[in-house]
mmCIF file with all atom_site columns, C-alpha atoms in Angstrom:
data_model
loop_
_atom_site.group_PDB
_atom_site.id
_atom_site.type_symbol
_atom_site.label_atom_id
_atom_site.label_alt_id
_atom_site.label_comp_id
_atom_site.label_asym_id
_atom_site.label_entity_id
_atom_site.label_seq_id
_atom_site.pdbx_PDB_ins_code
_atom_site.Cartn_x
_atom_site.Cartn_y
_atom_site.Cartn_z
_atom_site.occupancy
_atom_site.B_iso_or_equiv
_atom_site.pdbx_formal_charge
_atom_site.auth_seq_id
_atom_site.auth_comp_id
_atom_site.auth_asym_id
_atom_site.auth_atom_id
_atom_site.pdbx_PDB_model_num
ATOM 1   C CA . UNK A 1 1   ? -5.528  1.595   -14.611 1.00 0.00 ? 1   UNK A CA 1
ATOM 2   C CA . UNK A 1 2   ? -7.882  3.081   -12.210 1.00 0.00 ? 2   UNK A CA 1
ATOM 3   C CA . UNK A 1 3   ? -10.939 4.693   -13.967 1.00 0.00 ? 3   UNK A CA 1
ATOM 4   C CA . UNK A 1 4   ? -13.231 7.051   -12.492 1.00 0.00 ? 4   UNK A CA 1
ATOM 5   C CA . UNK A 1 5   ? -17.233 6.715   -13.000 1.00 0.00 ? 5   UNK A CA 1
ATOM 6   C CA . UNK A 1 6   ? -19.191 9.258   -12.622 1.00 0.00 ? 6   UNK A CA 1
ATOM 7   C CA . UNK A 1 7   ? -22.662 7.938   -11.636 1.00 0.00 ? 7   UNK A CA 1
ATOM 8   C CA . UNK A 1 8   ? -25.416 10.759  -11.294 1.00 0.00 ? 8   UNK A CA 1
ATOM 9   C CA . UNK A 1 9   ? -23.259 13.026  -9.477  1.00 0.00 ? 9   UNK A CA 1
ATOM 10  C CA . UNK A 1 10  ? -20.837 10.791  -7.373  1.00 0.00 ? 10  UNK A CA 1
ATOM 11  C CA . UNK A 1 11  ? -17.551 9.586   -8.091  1.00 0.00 ? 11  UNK A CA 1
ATOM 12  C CA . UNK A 1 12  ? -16.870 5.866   -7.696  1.00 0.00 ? 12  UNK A CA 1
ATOM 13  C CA . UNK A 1 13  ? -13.703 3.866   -8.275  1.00 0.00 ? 13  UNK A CA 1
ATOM 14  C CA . UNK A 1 14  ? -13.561 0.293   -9.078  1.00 0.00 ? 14  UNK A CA 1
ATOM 15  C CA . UNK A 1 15  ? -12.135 -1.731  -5.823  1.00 0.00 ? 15  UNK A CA 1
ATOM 16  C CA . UNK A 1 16  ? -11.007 -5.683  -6.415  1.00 0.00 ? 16  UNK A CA 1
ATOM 17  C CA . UNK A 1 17  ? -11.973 -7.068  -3.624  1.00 0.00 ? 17  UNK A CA 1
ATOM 18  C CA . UNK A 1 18  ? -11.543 -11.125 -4.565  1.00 0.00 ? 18  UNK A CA 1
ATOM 19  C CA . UNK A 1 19  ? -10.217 -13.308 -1.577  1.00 0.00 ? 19  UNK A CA 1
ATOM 20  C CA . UNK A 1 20  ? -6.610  -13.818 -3.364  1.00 0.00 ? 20  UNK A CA 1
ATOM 21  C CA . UNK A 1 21  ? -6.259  -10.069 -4.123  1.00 0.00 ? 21  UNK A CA 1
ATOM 22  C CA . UNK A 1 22  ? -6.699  -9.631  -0.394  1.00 0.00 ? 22  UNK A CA 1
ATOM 23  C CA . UNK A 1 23  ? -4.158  -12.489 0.277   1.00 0.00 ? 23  UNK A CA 1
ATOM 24  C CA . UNK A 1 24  ? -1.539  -11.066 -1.709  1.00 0.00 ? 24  UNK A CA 1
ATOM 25  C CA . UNK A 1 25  ? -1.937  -7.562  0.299   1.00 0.00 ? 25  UNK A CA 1
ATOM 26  C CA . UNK A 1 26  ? -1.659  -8.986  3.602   1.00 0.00 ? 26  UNK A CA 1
ATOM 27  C CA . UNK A 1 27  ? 1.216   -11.048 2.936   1.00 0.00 ? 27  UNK A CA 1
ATOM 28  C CA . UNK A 1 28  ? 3.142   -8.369  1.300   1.00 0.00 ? 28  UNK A CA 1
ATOM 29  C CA . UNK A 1 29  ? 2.325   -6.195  4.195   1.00 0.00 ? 29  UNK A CA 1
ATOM 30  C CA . UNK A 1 30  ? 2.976   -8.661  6.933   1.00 0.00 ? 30  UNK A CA 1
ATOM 31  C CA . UNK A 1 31  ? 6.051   -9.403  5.049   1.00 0.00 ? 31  UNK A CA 1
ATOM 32  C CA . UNK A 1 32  ? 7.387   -6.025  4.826   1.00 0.00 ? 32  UNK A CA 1
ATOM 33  C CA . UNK A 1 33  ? 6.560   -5.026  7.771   1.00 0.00 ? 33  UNK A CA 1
ATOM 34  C CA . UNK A 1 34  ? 8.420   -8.242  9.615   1.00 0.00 ? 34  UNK A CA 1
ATOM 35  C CA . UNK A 1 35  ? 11.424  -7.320  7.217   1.00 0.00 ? 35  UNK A CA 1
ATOM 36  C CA . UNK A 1 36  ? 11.113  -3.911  8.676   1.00 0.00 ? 36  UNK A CA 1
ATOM 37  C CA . UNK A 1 37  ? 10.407  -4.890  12.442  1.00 0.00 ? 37  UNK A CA 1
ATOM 38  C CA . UNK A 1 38  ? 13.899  -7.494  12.090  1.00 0.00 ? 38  UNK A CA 1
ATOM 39  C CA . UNK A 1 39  ? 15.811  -5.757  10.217  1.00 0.00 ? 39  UNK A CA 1
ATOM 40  C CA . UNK A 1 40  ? 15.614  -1.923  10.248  1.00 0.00 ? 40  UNK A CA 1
ATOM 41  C CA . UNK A 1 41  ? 18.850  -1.079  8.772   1.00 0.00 ? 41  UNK A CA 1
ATOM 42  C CA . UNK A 1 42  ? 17.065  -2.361  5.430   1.00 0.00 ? 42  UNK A CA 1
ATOM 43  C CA . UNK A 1 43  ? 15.776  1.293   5.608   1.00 0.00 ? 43  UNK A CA 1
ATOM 44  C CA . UNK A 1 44  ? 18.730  2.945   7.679   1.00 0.00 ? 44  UNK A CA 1
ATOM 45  C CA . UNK A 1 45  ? 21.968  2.218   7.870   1.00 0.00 ? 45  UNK A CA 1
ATOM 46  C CA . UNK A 1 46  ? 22.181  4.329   11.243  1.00 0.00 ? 46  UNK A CA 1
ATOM 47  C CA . UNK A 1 47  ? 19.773  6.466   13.594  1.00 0.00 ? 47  UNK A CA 1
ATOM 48  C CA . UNK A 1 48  ? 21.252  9.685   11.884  1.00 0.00 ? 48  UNK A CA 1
ATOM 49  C CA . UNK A 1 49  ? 20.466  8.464   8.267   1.00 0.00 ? 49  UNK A CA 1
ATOM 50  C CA . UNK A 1 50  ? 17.124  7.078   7.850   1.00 0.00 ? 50  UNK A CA 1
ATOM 51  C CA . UNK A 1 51  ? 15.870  7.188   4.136   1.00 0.00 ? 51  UNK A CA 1
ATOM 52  C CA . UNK A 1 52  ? 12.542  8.741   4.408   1.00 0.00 ? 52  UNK A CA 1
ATOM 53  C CA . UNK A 1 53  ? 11.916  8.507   0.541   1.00 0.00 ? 53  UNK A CA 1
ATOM 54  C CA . UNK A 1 54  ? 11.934  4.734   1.241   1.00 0.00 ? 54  UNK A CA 1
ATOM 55  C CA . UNK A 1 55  ? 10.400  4.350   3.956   1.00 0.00 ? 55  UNK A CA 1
ATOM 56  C CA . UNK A 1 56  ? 7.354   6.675   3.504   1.00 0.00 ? 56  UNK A CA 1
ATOM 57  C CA . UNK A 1 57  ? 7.037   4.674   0.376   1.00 0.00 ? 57  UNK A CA 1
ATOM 58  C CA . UNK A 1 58  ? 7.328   1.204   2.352   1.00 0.00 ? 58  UNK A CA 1
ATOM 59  C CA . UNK A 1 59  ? 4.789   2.578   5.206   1.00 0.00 ? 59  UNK A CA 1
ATOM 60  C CA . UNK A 1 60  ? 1.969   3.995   3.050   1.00 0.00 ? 60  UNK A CA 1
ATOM 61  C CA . UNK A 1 61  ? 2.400   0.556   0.713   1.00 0.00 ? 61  UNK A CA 1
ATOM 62  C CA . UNK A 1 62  ? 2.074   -1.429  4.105   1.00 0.00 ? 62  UNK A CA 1
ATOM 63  C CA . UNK A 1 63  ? -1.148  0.332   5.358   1.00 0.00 ? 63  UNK A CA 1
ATOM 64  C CA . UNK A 1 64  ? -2.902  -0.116  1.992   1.00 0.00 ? 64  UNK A CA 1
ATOM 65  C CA . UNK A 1 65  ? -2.037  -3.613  1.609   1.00 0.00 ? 65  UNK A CA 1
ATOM 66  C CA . UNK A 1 66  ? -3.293  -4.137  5.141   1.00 0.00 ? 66  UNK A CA 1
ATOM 67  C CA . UNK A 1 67  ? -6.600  -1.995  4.587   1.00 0.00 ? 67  UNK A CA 1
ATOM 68  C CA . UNK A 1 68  ? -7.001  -4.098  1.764   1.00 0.00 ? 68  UNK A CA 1
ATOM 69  C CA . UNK A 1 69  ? -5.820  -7.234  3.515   1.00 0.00 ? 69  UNK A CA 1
ATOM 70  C CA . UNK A 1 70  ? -8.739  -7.211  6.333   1.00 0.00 ? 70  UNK A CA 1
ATOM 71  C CA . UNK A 1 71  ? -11.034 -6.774  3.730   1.00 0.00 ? 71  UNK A CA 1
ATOM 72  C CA . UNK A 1 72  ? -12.161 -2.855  4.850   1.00 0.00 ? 72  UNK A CA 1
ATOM 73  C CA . UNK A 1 73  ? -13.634 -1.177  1.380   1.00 0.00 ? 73  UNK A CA 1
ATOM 74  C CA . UNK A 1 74  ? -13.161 2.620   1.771   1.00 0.00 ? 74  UNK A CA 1
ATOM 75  C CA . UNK A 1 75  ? -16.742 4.087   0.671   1.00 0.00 ? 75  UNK A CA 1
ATOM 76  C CA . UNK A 1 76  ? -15.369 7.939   -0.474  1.00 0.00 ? 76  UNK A CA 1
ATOM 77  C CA . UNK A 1 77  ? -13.549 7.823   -3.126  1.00 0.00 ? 77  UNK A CA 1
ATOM 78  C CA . UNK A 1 78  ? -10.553 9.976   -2.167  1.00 0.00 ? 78  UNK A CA 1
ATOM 79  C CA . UNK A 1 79  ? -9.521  6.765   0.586   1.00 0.00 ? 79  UNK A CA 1
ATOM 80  C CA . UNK A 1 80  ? -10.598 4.836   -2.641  1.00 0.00 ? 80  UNK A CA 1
ATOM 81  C CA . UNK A 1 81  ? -7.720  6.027   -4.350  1.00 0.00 ? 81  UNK A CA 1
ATOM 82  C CA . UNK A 1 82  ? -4.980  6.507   -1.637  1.00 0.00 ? 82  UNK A CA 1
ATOM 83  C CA . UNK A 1 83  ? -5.606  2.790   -0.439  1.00 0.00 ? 83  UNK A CA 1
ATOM 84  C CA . UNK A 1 84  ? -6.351  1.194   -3.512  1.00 0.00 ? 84  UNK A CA 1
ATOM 85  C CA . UNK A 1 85  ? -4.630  -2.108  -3.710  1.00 0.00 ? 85  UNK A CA 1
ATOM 86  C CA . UNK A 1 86  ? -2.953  -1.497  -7.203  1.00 0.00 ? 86  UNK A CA 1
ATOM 87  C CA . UNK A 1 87  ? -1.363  1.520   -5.805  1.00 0.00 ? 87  UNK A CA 1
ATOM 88  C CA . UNK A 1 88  ? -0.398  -0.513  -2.102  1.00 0.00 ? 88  UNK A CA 1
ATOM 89  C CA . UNK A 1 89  ? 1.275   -3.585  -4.383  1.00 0.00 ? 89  UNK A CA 1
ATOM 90  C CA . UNK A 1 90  ? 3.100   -0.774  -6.462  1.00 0.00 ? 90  UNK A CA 1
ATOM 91  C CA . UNK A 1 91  ? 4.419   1.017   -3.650  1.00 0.00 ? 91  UNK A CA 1
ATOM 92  C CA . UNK A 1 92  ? 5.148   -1.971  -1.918  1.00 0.00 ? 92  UNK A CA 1
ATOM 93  C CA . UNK A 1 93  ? 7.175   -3.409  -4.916  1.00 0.00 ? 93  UNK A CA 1
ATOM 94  C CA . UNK A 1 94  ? 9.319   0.000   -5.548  1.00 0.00 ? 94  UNK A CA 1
ATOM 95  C CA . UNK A 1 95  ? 9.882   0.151   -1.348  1.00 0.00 ? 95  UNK A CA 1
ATOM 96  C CA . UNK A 1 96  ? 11.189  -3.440  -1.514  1.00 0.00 ? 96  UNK A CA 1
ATOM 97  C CA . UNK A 1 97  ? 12.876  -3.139  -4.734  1.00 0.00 ? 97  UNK A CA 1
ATOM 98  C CA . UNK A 1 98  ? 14.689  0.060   -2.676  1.00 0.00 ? 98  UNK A CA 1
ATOM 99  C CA . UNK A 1 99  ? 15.177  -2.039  0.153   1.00 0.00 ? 99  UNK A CA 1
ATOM 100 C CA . UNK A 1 100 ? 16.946  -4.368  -2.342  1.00 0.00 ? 100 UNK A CA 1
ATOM 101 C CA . UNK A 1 101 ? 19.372  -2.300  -3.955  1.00 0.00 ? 101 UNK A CA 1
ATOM 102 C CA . UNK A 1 102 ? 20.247  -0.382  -0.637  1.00 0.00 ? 102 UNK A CA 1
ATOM 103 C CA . UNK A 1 103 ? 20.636  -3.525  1.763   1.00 0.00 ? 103 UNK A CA 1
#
């Protein structure tokens, strides 16, 4: 769970930042987004029926596990929480767990 401190005045959120916790998020990203680059119909089955539920999922999963990846540690802590890696590896796993049941 991601807690929020509150030191004199600021807002700061705990950010792993270990070399495997960066591994993981640039595989999965690479990985998804090779899936995606080879094989788009994972996400739409046709140019007329693109599932944009999915793949804004799978897209803002892929740019957090690649923020993440490179090693780039958001200072404010609104980026904090829209790229945090536990959110990118959750959104990655529904998106591909979509991708999954779909393809």
């Amino acid at each position: 769970m991601i807690a929020l401190r509150q030191d004199s005045g600021t807002v700061t959120i705990p950010y792993p930042n270990p070399l495997p916790a960066r591994l993981l998020s640039l595989a999965l990203a690479v990985g998804l987004a090779v899936l995606l680059l080879v094989y788009p119909r994972a996400v739409a089955s046709s140019i007329g029926d693109v599932q944009h539920g999915l793949l804004t999922l799978l897209m803002w999963g892929m740019a957090t596990g690649f923020v993440h990846g490179v090693g780039f540690v958001p200072r404010l802590w609104p980026w904090r929480l829209l790229f945090h890696p536990l959110l990118g590896w959750a959104l990655m796993g529904c998106a591909a767990w979509g991708v999954l049941l779909n393809g």
